Coordinates of C-alpha atoms in Angstrom, one line a residue:
Chain C
M26 CA -0.1 0.1 0.0
T27 CA 1.3 3.7 -0.8
S28 CA 1.4 5.9 2.2
K29 CA -1.8 7.6 3.2
I30 CA -2.1 11.3 1.6
N31 CA -5.7 11.8 1.7
E32 CA -8.2 11.7 4.0
K33 CA -12.0 11.7 3.3
N34 CA -13.5 10.6 6.7
V35 CA -17.1 9.2 7.7
V36 CA -18.1 7.9 11.0
L37 CA -20.2 4.9 11.2
G38 CA -22.5 3.8 14.1
L39 CA -23.5 0.7 14.6
V40 CA -26.4 -0.1 17.0
Q41 CA -26.0 -3.8 18.3
M42 CA -29.3 -4.1 20.9
T43 CA -31.7 -6.6 22.5
C44 CA -35.7 -6.4 21.2
E45 CA -38.3 -6.9 23.4
V46 CA -41.9 -7.9 22.5
D47 CA -43.3 -4.5 22.1
P48 CA -42.4 -3.2 18.9
K49 CA -43.0 0.3 20.2
N50 CA -40.4 0.0 23.1
N51 CA -37.9 -1.2 20.3
L52 CA -38.4 1.6 18.2
E53 CA -38.1 4.1 21.3
K54 CA -34.8 2.6 22.2
A55 CA -33.5 2.5 19.0
V56 CA -34.4 6.3 18.5
L57 CA -32.3 6.8 21.9
K58 CA -29.4 5.1 20.7
I59 CA -29.3 7.1 17.3
R60 CA -29.2 10.1 19.2
E61 CA -26.6 8.6 21.2
A62 CA -24.4 7.4 18.4
A63 CA -24.9 10.8 16.5
K64 CA -23.6 12.4 19.7
A65 CA -20.6 10.2 19.8
G66 CA -20.0 11.6 16.1
A67 CA -21.5 8.8 13.8
Q68 CA -22.4 10.2 10.6
I69 CA -24.0 7.2 9.3
I70 CA -26.1 4.9 11.6
S71 CA -27.4 1.3 10.9
L72 CA -29.8 -0.5 13.0
Q73 CA -30.0 -4.5 13.1
E74 CA -32.3 -6.6 10.8
L75 CA -36.0 -6.0 11.9
F76 CA -34.9 -4.0 14.7
R77 CA -38.9 -3.1 15.5
S78 CA -39.8 -6.7 16.7
Q79 CA -37.9 -10.0 18.0
Y80 CA -36.9 -12.5 15.4
F81 CA -40.4 -14.1 14.6
C82 CA -39.2 -16.2 11.9
Q83 CA -38.4 -18.8 14.4
E84 CA -41.8 -20.2 14.0
N85 CA -44.7 -20.1 11.3
N86 CA -47.6 -18.2 13.0
D87 CA -49.7 -15.9 11.0
Q88 CA -50.6 -13.3 13.8
Y89 CA -46.9 -11.9 13.1
F90 CA -48.0 -10.6 9.7
S91 CA -49.7 -7.7 11.7
L92 CA -46.2 -6.6 12.4
A93 CA -45.5 -5.2 8.7
E94 CA -46.1 -1.8 7.7
A95 CA -46.1 0.5 4.7
I96 CA -42.3 1.7 3.7
P97 CA -42.2 4.7 3.4
G98 CA -44.6 4.8 6.3
Q99 CA -45.2 5.9 10.1
T100 CA -41.5 4.4 11.4
T101 CA -39.6 6.0 8.3
E102 CA -41.3 9.2 9.1
I103 CA -40.2 8.6 12.9
L104 CA -36.6 7.9 11.5
G105 CA -36.3 10.8 9.3
N106 CA -37.3 13.2 12.1
V107 CA -34.3 11.6 14.2
A108 CA -31.9 11.7 11.0
K109 CA -32.9 15.6 10.4
E110 CA -32.6 16.5 14.2
C111 CA -29.3 14.8 14.3
G112 CA -28.4 15.2 11.1
V113 CA -27.4 11.7 10.2
V114 CA -27.9 9.1 7.7
I115 CA -30.0 5.8 9.0
V116 CA -29.9 2.5 7.8
A117 CA -33.1 0.4 8.7
S118 CA -34.6 -2.9 8.4
L119 CA -38.3 -3.3 8.6
F120 CA -41.3 -5.8 7.8
E121 CA -42.6 -4.3 5.0
K122 CA -46.5 -4.7 3.8
T123 CA -47.2 -3.3 0.6
S124 CA -50.5 -1.7 -0.5
D125 CA -51.3 -4.8 -2.6
H126 CA -50.7 -6.9 0.3
Q127 CA -47.1 -8.3 -0.3
Y128 CA -44.6 -8.6 2.3
F129 CA -41.0 -8.2 2.0
N130 CA -37.7 -8.0 4.4
T131 CA -36.9 -4.6 3.4
A132 CA -34.2 -2.2 4.5
C133 CA -34.4 1.5 3.8
V134 CA -32.0 4.6 4.0
V135 CA -33.1 7.7 5.6
D136 CA -30.8 11.1 4.4
A137 CA -29.2 13.5 6.7
D138 CA -32.0 15.8 5.6
G139 CA -34.6 13.2 7.1
K140 CA -35.5 12.6 3.1
F141 CA -36.3 9.0 2.3
L142 CA -33.8 7.7 0.0
G143 CA -35.1 4.3 -1.3
K144 CA -35.2 0.9 -0.1
Y145 CA -33.8 -2.7 -0.8
R146 CA -36.0 -5.7 -0.7
K147 CA -33.8 -9.0 0.9
I148 CA -33.0 -11.0 -2.3
H149 CA -31.8 -14.4 -0.3
I150 CA -34.5 -15.7 1.5
P151 CA -33.5 -18.5 3.8
D152 CA -35.8 -21.2 4.4
D153 CA -34.5 -23.1 7.3
L154 CA -37.0 -23.9 9.9
P155 CA -35.3 -26.8 11.7
N156 CA -32.7 -24.2 12.5
Y157 CA -35.1 -21.3 12.8
Y158 CA -34.8 -19.4 10.1
S159 CA -38.2 -19.5 8.3
E160 CA -38.4 -16.5 6.1
L161 CA -40.2 -17.9 2.9
Y162 CA -43.1 -18.1 5.2
Y163 CA -42.8 -14.4 5.8
F164 CA -41.1 -12.8 3.3
K165 CA -41.5 -12.9 -1.1
P166 CA -37.9 -12.8 -2.2
G167 CA -36.7 -9.1 -3.3
D168 CA -37.8 -7.8 -6.6
M169 CA -36.0 -4.6 -6.6
G170 CA -32.5 -5.5 -7.6
F171 CA -29.5 -4.2 -5.7
P172 CA -29.8 -0.3 -5.5
V173 CA -27.0 2.1 -4.6
F174 CA -27.8 5.2 -2.4
E175 CA -25.9 8.2 -2.6
T176 CA -26.3 9.7 1.0
K177 CA -25.0 12.9 2.3
F178 CA -21.8 11.2 3.5
A179 CA -20.8 8.3 1.3
K180 CA -22.3 6.1 -1.7
I181 CA -23.6 3.2 0.2
G182 CA -25.7 -0.1 -0.3
V183 CA -27.4 -2.7 1.8
Q184 CA -27.5 -6.5 2.2
V185 CA -29.7 -8.0 4.6
C186 CA -28.5 -11.1 6.9
W187 CA -28.8 -14.0 4.5
D188 CA -27.7 -12.0 1.6
Q189 CA -24.4 -11.5 3.5
W190 CA -23.2 -15.3 2.1
Y191 CA -23.9 -14.3 -1.6
P192 CA -20.6 -12.6 -3.1
E193 CA -23.2 -11.8 -6.2
G194 CA -25.0 -8.8 -4.4
S195 CA -21.8 -7.3 -2.5
R196 CA -20.3 -7.4 -6.4
S197 CA -23.1 -5.7 -7.9
L198 CA -23.2 -2.7 -4.9
A199 CA -19.4 -2.3 -5.9
L200 CA -19.6 -2.2 -9.3
Q201 CA -22.5 0.5 -9.1
G202 CA -20.1 2.6 -7.0
A203 CA -21.0 1.6 -3.5
E204 CA -18.2 2.8 -0.9
I205 CA -19.5 1.0 2.1
I206 CA -21.9 -2.0 2.3
F207 CA -24.2 -2.0 5.2
Y208 CA -25.3 -5.9 6.7
P209 CA -28.2 -5.6 9.2
T210 CA -28.6 -9.1 10.6
A211 CA -30.0 -11.4 12.9
I212 CA -28.0 -14.5 13.2
G213 CA -27.1 -16.4 16.3
W214 CA -26.5 -20.0 18.1
P215 CA -29.5 -22.1 18.1
D216 CA -30.1 -24.1 21.4
T217 CA -29.9 -27.6 19.5
Q218 CA -26.8 -29.7 20.7
R219 CA -23.6 -28.3 19.1
D220 CA -20.4 -28.4 20.7
Q221 CA -18.7 -24.9 21.1
E222 CA -16.3 -25.8 18.4
I223 CA -18.9 -25.8 15.6
G224 CA -20.2 -22.7 17.0
S225 CA -17.1 -20.8 17.0
S226 CA -16.3 -22.2 13.6
E227 CA -19.7 -20.8 12.3
F228 CA -19.2 -17.4 13.9
D229 CA -15.9 -17.3 12.3
A230 CA -17.3 -18.4 8.7
W231 CA -19.9 -15.4 9.1
T232 CA -17.0 -12.7 9.8
T233 CA -14.8 -14.2 7.2
I234 CA -17.5 -14.2 4.3
Q235 CA -18.2 -10.7 5.1
R236 CA -14.3 -9.5 5.2
S237 CA -14.0 -11.4 1.8
H238 CA -16.8 -8.9 0.3
A239 CA -14.4 -5.9 1.4
I240 CA -11.5 -7.4 0.0
A241 CA -12.9 -8.6 -3.3
N242 CA -14.3 -5.4 -3.9
G243 CA -12.0 -2.9 -2.0
V244 CA -15.0 -1.4 0.0
F245 CA -16.0 -0.8 3.6
V246 CA -18.2 -3.7 5.1
A247 CA -20.4 -2.5 8.4
V248 CA -22.2 -5.4 10.1
T249 CA -24.8 -4.9 12.6
N250 CA -26.1 -8.0 14.1
R251 CA -28.8 -8.7 17.0
T252 CA -27.7 -9.7 20.4
G253 CA -30.0 -11.3 23.3
K254 CA -31.7 -14.7 23.5
E255 CA -35.1 -15.1 21.8
N256 CA -36.9 -18.2 21.9
H257 CA -34.7 -20.7 20.5
L258 CA -32.0 -18.2 19.3
S259 CA -28.8 -16.8 21.2
F260 CA -28.4 -14.1 19.0
W261 CA -24.1 -13.7 18.3
G262 CA -23.5 -9.9 18.2
G263 CA -20.1 -9.5 17.2
S264 CA -21.1 -6.6 14.9
F265 CA -17.8 -5.1 13.2
V266 CA -16.8 -2.6 10.5
A267 CA -13.7 -3.7 8.0
D268 CA -11.5 -1.6 5.7
P269 CA -11.0 -2.5 2.0
L270 CA -8.2 -5.0 2.8
G271 CA -10.6 -6.8 4.9
R272 CA -9.1 -5.8 8.3
V273 CA -11.5 -5.8 11.1
L274 CA -11.3 -2.1 12.5
K275 CA -13.5 -2.4 15.3
K276 CA -16.0 -5.4 16.7
S277 CA -18.7 -5.6 19.4
S278 CA -18.8 -8.5 21.8
H279 CA -21.3 -11.5 21.6
D280 CA -23.6 -10.6 24.5
Q281 CA -24.0 -6.6 25.4
E282 CA -25.9 -3.9 23.7
E283 CA -23.2 -1.9 22.1
I284 CA -22.8 1.3 19.8
L285 CA -20.0 0.9 17.7
I286 CA -18.3 4.2 16.6
V287 CA -15.9 3.8 13.8
E288 CA -14.1 6.1 11.5
C289 CA -13.3 4.9 7.7
N290 CA -11.2 7.1 5.4
L291 CA -12.9 6.4 2.1
E292 CA -9.8 7.2 0.4
K293 CA -8.5 4.2 1.4
I294 CA -10.8 2.6 -1.4
P295 CA -8.8 4.3 -4.8
E296 CA -5.7 3.6 -2.6
V297 CA -6.1 -0.1 -2.1
R298 CA -7.8 -0.5 -5.8
Q299 CA -4.7 0.8 -7.3
D300 CA -2.6 -1.7 -5.5
W301 CA -4.7 -4.5 -6.1
P302 CA -7.1 -3.7 -9.2
F303 CA -9.4 -6.8 -8.9
L304 CA -12.5 -4.7 -10.4
K305 CA -10.4 -3.5 -13.1
C306 CA -9.3 -7.0 -14.0
R307 CA -12.9 -8.8 -14.1
R308 CA -13.8 -10.9 -17.0
P309 CA -17.4 -10.7 -17.5
D310 CA -17.6 -11.9 -20.6
T311 CA -16.3 -15.5 -19.1
Y312 CA -19.2 -15.6 -16.4
R313 CA -22.0 -17.5 -17.1
N314 CA -24.9 -16.0 -15.3
H315 CA -25.8 -19.7 -13.5
Chain O
M10 CA -23.6 -29.3 11.8
T11 CA -25.0 -32.6 12.5
S12 CA -22.7 -35.3 13.4
K13 CA -20.3 -37.1 11.2
I14 CA -21.9 -40.5 10.0
N15 CA -20.2 -41.1 6.6
E16 CA -16.9 -40.8 5.3
K17 CA -15.5 -40.4 1.8
N18 CA -12.0 -39.4 2.2
V19 CA -9.6 -38.0 0.0
V20 CA -5.9 -37.2 0.6
L21 CA -4.5 -34.0 -0.9
G22 CA -0.6 -33.2 -1.2
L23 CA 0.3 -29.9 -1.4
V24 CA 4.0 -29.3 -3.0
Q25 CA 5.4 -25.9 -1.9
M26 CA 9.0 -25.4 -3.2
T27 CA 11.5 -23.1 -4.4
C28 CA 12.5 -22.9 -7.8
E29 CA 16.1 -22.4 -9.5
V30 CA 16.8 -21.0 -13.0
D31 CA 17.2 -24.3 -15.0
P32 CA 13.4 -25.9 -15.7
K33 CA 15.1 -29.1 -16.2
N34 CA 16.1 -29.1 -12.3
N35 CA 12.5 -27.8 -11.1
L36 CA 11.0 -30.8 -12.8
E37 CA 13.0 -33.4 -11.6
K38 CA 12.6 -31.8 -8.1
A39 CA 8.8 -31.7 -8.5
V40 CA 8.8 -35.6 -9.9
L41 CA 10.9 -36.5 -6.5
K42 CA 8.3 -34.8 -4.4
I43 CA 5.3 -36.2 -6.1
R44 CA 6.8 -39.8 -5.3
E45 CA 7.2 -38.4 -1.9
A46 CA 3.5 -37.2 -1.4
A47 CA 2.2 -40.2 -2.7
K48 CA 4.3 -42.3 -0.3
A49 CA 3.1 -40.3 2.4
G50 CA -0.8 -41.4 1.3
A51 CA -1.5 -38.2 -1.3
Q52 CA -4.0 -39.2 -3.9
I53 CA -4.4 -35.7 -5.5
I54 CA -1.1 -33.9 -5.5
S55 CA -1.0 -29.8 -6.6
L56 CA 2.2 -28.4 -7.7
Q57 CA 2.4 -24.4 -7.4
E58 CA 1.9 -22.1 -10.3
L59 CA 4.6 -22.0 -13.4
F60 CA 6.2 -24.3 -11.5
R61 CA 9.1 -25.3 -14.1
S62 CA 10.8 -22.0 -14.1
Q63 CA 11.5 -19.2 -11.6
Y64 CA 8.6 -16.5 -11.8
F65 CA 9.7 -14.6 -14.6
C66 CA 6.7 -12.0 -14.7
Q67 CA 8.8 -9.4 -12.6
E68 CA 10.2 -8.1 -15.9
N69 CA 9.1 -7.9 -19.4
N70 CA 11.8 -9.8 -21.0
D71 CA 11.0 -11.8 -24.7
Q72 CA 13.6 -14.4 -24.0
Y73 CA 11.2 -16.0 -21.6
F74 CA 8.6 -16.7 -24.0
S75 CA 11.1 -19.9 -24.9
L76 CA 10.0 -21.4 -21.6
A77 CA 6.6 -21.8 -23.2
E78 CA 5.4 -25.5 -24.2
A79 CA 2.5 -27.7 -25.8
I80 CA 0.2 -28.8 -23.7
P81 CA -0.6 -31.7 -23.8
G82 CA 3.3 -32.1 -24.7
Q83 CA 6.7 -32.8 -22.8
T84 CA 5.7 -32.0 -19.3
T85 CA 2.4 -33.8 -19.1
E86 CA 3.8 -36.8 -20.5
I87 CA 6.4 -36.8 -18.0
L88 CA 3.9 -36.1 -15.5
G89 CA 1.5 -38.5 -16.6
N90 CA 4.1 -41.3 -16.4
V91 CA 4.5 -40.4 -12.7
A92 CA 1.1 -40.1 -11.9
K93 CA 0.6 -43.8 -13.5
E94 CA 3.5 -45.2 -11.3
C95 CA 2.3 -43.5 -8.3
G96 CA -1.4 -43.8 -8.5
V97 CA -1.9 -40.2 -8.2
V98 CA -3.7 -37.2 -9.8
I99 CA -1.5 -34.4 -10.4
V100 CA -2.8 -30.7 -10.9
A101 CA 0.3 -28.6 -12.6
S102 CA 0.4 -25.1 -13.7
L103 CA 2.7 -24.2 -17.1
F104 CA 3.4 -21.8 -19.5
E105 CA 1.4 -22.6 -22.7
K106 CA 2.4 -22.5 -26.2
T107 CA -0.5 -23.0 -28.7
S108 CA 0.5 -24.0 -32.4
D109 CA -0.7 -21.0 -33.5
H110 CA 1.7 -19.2 -31.2
Q111 CA -0.9 -18.1 -28.5
Y112 CA 0.7 -17.8 -25.0
F113 CA -1.5 -18.8 -21.7
N114 CA -1.0 -19.2 -18.2
T115 CA -2.4 -22.8 -18.3
A116 CA -3.3 -25.4 -15.5
C117 CA -3.7 -28.9 -16.3
V118 CA -4.9 -32.2 -14.7
V119 CA -3.6 -35.6 -15.2
D120 CA -5.6 -38.4 -13.9
A121 CA -4.4 -41.5 -11.8
D122 CA -4.2 -43.8 -14.8
G123 CA -1.7 -41.2 -16.4
K124 CA -4.4 -39.7 -18.7
F125 CA -4.1 -36.2 -19.7
L126 CA -8.0 -35.1 -18.5
G127 CA -7.6 -31.5 -19.8
K128 CA -6.5 -27.9 -19.0
Y129 CA -7.5 -24.4 -17.7
R130 CA -6.4 -21.1 -19.2
K131 CA -6.1 -18.8 -16.5
I132 CA -8.9 -16.1 -16.7
H133 CA -7.8 -13.4 -14.5
I134 CA -4.5 -11.9 -15.6
P135 CA -2.9 -9.3 -13.6
D136 CA -0.9 -6.3 -15.1
D137 CA 1.1 -4.9 -12.4
L138 CA 4.5 -4.4 -13.2
P139 CA 5.4 -1.7 -10.4
N140 CA 4.6 -4.7 -8.1
Y141 CA 6.0 -7.5 -10.1
Y142 CA 3.4 -9.1 -12.0
S143 CA 3.2 -8.2 -14.9
E144 CA 1.6 -11.1 -16.7
L145 CA -0.7 -9.3 -19.7
Y146 CA 2.9 -9.0 -21.3
Y147 CA 3.4 -12.9 -21.5
F148 CA -0.2 -14.4 -21.1
K149 CA -3.3 -14.1 -23.3
P150 CA -6.4 -14.1 -20.9
G151 CA -8.3 -17.7 -20.8
D152 CA -10.5 -18.5 -23.4
M153 CA -11.6 -21.7 -22.0
G154 CA -14.4 -20.9 -19.4
F155 CA -13.9 -22.5 -16.1
P156 CA -13.8 -26.6 -16.5
V157 CA -14.3 -29.1 -14.0
F158 CA -12.3 -32.2 -14.3
E159 CA -13.8 -35.8 -13.1
T160 CA -10.9 -37.2 -11.7
K161 CA -10.3 -40.9 -9.9
F162 CA -10.9 -39.6 -6.4
A163 CA -13.1 -36.3 -7.1
K164 CA -14.6 -33.7 -9.1
I165 CA -12.4 -30.8 -9.1
G166 CA -11.6 -27.5 -10.6
V167 CA -8.7 -25.1 -10.8
Q168 CA -8.1 -21.3 -10.5
V169 CA -4.7 -20.0 -11.0
C170 CA -3.2 -17.3 -8.5
W171 CA -5.0 -14.0 -9.6
D172 CA -8.1 -15.5 -10.1
Q173 CA -8.3 -16.6 -6.4
W174 CA -9.2 -12.9 -5.8
Y175 CA -12.6 -13.5 -7.7
P176 CA -15.7 -15.1 -6.3
E177 CA -17.1 -15.6 -9.8
G178 CA -14.8 -18.5 -10.8
S179 CA -14.8 -20.6 -7.8
R180 CA -18.6 -20.2 -8.2
S181 CA -18.8 -21.3 -11.5
L182 CA -16.8 -24.2 -10.7
A183 CA -19.0 -25.2 -7.5
L184 CA -22.0 -24.9 -9.6
Q185 CA -20.6 -27.5 -12.2
G186 CA -20.1 -29.8 -9.4
A187 CA -16.6 -29.3 -8.3
E188 CA -15.8 -30.9 -4.7
I189 CA -12.2 -29.3 -4.3
I190 CA -11.0 -26.2 -5.8
F191 CA -7.1 -26.2 -6.4
Y192 CA -5.2 -22.7 -6.4
P193 CA -1.5 -23.1 -7.8
T194 CA 0.0 -19.6 -7.1
A195 CA 3.0 -17.5 -6.9
I196 CA 2.5 -14.5 -4.9
G197 CA 4.5 -12.9 -2.3
W198 CA 6.0 -9.6 -0.6
P199 CA 8.0 -7.4 -2.8
D200 CA 11.3 -5.7 -1.7
T201 CA 9.9 -2.1 -1.8
Q202 CA 9.1 -0.3 1.4
R203 CA 6.2 -1.8 3.2
D204 CA 5.8 -2.2 7.0
Q205 CA 5.4 -5.2 8.5
E206 CA 1.6 -4.9 9.5
I207 CA 0.7 -4.1 5.6
G208 CA 2.7 -7.4 4.6
S209 CA 0.8 -9.4 7.2
S210 CA -2.6 -7.9 6.4
E211 CA -2.0 -9.1 2.6
F212 CA -1.0 -12.1 3.7
D213 CA -4.2 -12.2 5.7
A214 CA -6.7 -11.2 3.1
W215 CA -5.1 -13.8 0.7
T216 CA -6.0 -16.5 3.5
T217 CA -9.3 -15.2 4.0
I218 CA -10.5 -14.6 0.0
Q219 CA -9.7 -18.2 -0.4
R220 CA -11.3 -19.7 2.7
S221 CA -14.5 -17.3 1.7
H222 CA -14.8 -19.2 -1.8
A223 CA -14.9 -22.4 0.5
I224 CA -17.6 -20.9 2.6
A225 CA -19.8 -19.3 0.0
N226 CA -19.7 -22.6 -2.1
G227 CA -19.4 -25.5 0.4
V228 CA -16.4 -26.9 -1.3
F229 CA -12.9 -27.8 -0.2
V230 CA -10.1 -25.5 -1.2
A231 CA -6.6 -26.3 -1.5
V232 CA -3.8 -23.7 -2.1
T233 CA -0.4 -24.3 -3.2
N234 CA 2.2 -21.4 -3.4
R235 CA 5.8 -20.8 -4.2
T236 CA 8.6 -20.2 -1.4
G237 CA 11.9 -18.8 -1.7
K238 CA 13.1 -15.2 -2.9
E239 CA 13.4 -14.5 -6.9
N240 CA 14.3 -11.2 -7.9
H241 CA 12.1 -8.5 -6.4
L242 CA 9.8 -11.1 -4.8
S243 CA 9.8 -13.1 -1.8
F244 CA 7.6 -15.6 -2.4
W245 CA 5.1 -15.9 1.0
G246 CA 4.6 -19.7 1.0
G247 CA 1.5 -20.4 3.2
S248 CA 0.0 -23.1 1.3
F249 CA -3.1 -24.4 2.9
V250 CA -6.4 -26.8 2.9
A251 CA -9.7 -25.3 4.0
D252 CA -12.6 -27.2 4.6
P253 CA -16.4 -26.4 3.6
L254 CA -16.8 -24.5 6.6
G255 CA -13.7 -22.2 5.7
R256 CA -11.8 -24.0 8.6
V257 CA -8.0 -24.2 7.8
L258 CA -7.1 -27.8 8.0
K259 CA -3.5 -27.8 7.7
K260 CA -1.0 -24.9 6.5
S261 CA 2.5 -24.7 5.4
S262 CA 5.3 -21.9 6.7
H263 CA 6.4 -18.9 4.9
D264 CA 9.8 -19.8 3.9
Q265 CA 10.2 -23.6 3.7
E266 CA 9.8 -26.1 1.3
E267 CA 7.1 -28.6 2.4
I268 CA 4.6 -31.2 1.5
L269 CA 1.4 -30.7 2.8
I270 CA -0.8 -33.9 3.3
V271 CA -4.3 -33.4 4.3
E272 CA -7.1 -35.6 4.3
C273 CA -10.6 -34.4 3.5
N274 CA -13.8 -36.1 3.8
L275 CA -16.0 -35.3 1.0
E276 CA -19.3 -36.0 3.0
K277 CA -18.6 -33.2 4.8
I278 CA -19.7 -31.1 1.5
P279 CA -23.6 -32.4 1.7
E280 CA -23.1 -32.1 5.5
V281 CA -22.4 -28.3 5.4
R282 CA -24.8 -27.4 2.7
Q283 CA -27.9 -29.1 4.5
D284 CA -27.0 -26.9 7.4
W285 CA -26.5 -23.8 5.2
P286 CA -28.0 -24.4 1.9
F287 CA -26.6 -21.2 -0.1
L288 CA -26.2 -22.9 -3.2
K289 CA -29.8 -23.5 -3.1
C290 CA -31.3 -20.3 -2.6
R291 CA -29.2 -18.2 -5.2
R292 CA -31.0 -16.0 -7.0
P293 CA -29.7 -15.8 -10.4
D294 CA -32.6 -13.9 -12.0
T295 CA -31.2 -10.9 -10.0
Y296 CA -27.7 -11.1 -11.1
R297 CA -26.9 -8.6 -13.6
N298 CA -24.0 -9.9 -15.4
H299 CA -22.0 -6.7 -14.9

């Protein structure tokens, strides 16, 4: 790497929290933590996947459809007000219900002036009831591609939870100019019999695959995971930010609520890509779209 | 992960070695090491990138074109004989010259009965003279796609060096049924001013991206790198094998010649994919072929 000459810093705030049953309380807590993160200097703040509720996909129960809401709608309006008040960008994951009664696992981005910038509907939906991620019962697979959002502080993209295992999504966002990719997520250890070594390997694989998206694409990655025990899952926390060489800049504990404040120098992106010009040498002519 | 019930073991042998100027000596050494690996139980043996010569791409010099050879040709015939003698599959990287005077960075696979199974021409070609990987001067970018080879012991694919940074190639091989992906490579630290921390971060990024291919695709990855100092580069060795959870099963030192012998249970592949069915949930309908 050449020595650092330029700096274009943006400060990220990752809100890792527990959730309770009442969505109202979770929203109130998230708003308080957004204000706290902003006070600590954060400019782009990411909440975890489906932060308004507990992670209900551990069972198939039609009462949970009542948690869904319009996007933009009531929650994005509240978040827009906080964004404007604090002058911060907010990345939020919500359960979306459309006017024609379709349901999606959707992330939205609100800009620092409070404006709703747009949404991304989770593309890869796990269907894994024995392991407690039964999302196809609730969510239609995303139908809006991989949008990139030009926020006040950086060009960003979002991938939601299970998306994080797929290089295709992160690649698409980077090719469209994303500088930071956010991964709001809700992943944890099931209470079935698994030894500690397997549990630790799974957590390590999860960290590794997301660091690899940073490396392959020369971007920053920012992962906000849930913590706490809900029903069968102990969410493993471990929120982190990695730089374009895949180096973890800061990470959270497994079991505590934390706000991770991480400064990222966006000039690292062209610097790393100059040394390792992976995007330049791609061969899309040879990639069959399997 | 469910508990291990079935076993279908295959033993890999990774030959990490230094190379000298005379190609004849390098071939002789490689043959000796193949015999040694086979004696230690290896069934599929991988040599490092361009094992017949020193890594000449550190300068643009037309005398090196004389190192190129037909594939199949003299070297694959010798390797075929050793393969048959030892009953092992061999993965070898060679400098190819075609009958119509085209040059490729080509890997070939010889089956355990000595039969030439086919070749793969390196798709991603770095062009990075200041950092001593000036390959576009020598090699035409590959034009044979990403072939998979059905060997006696496993279905395998090959990605050569710079290819290792691209999720697209490994994905293509896994989708076509590859169980093990081999990465013959020649990567190292340049003797320019870089601090130790950057050097260690680059090595870590290199390990991470290849482990991520194992994780994303639920396959084994086997990386054979060169060691020793040649001209401006100190090749960083560190050959390794990772399982479908991305766990490093065994790795080599940075600076020693080593033969890594690693047993892989191919039944781990369906086991891991059942828990984490990433390939099943892909959404090729949403992937634009950028």
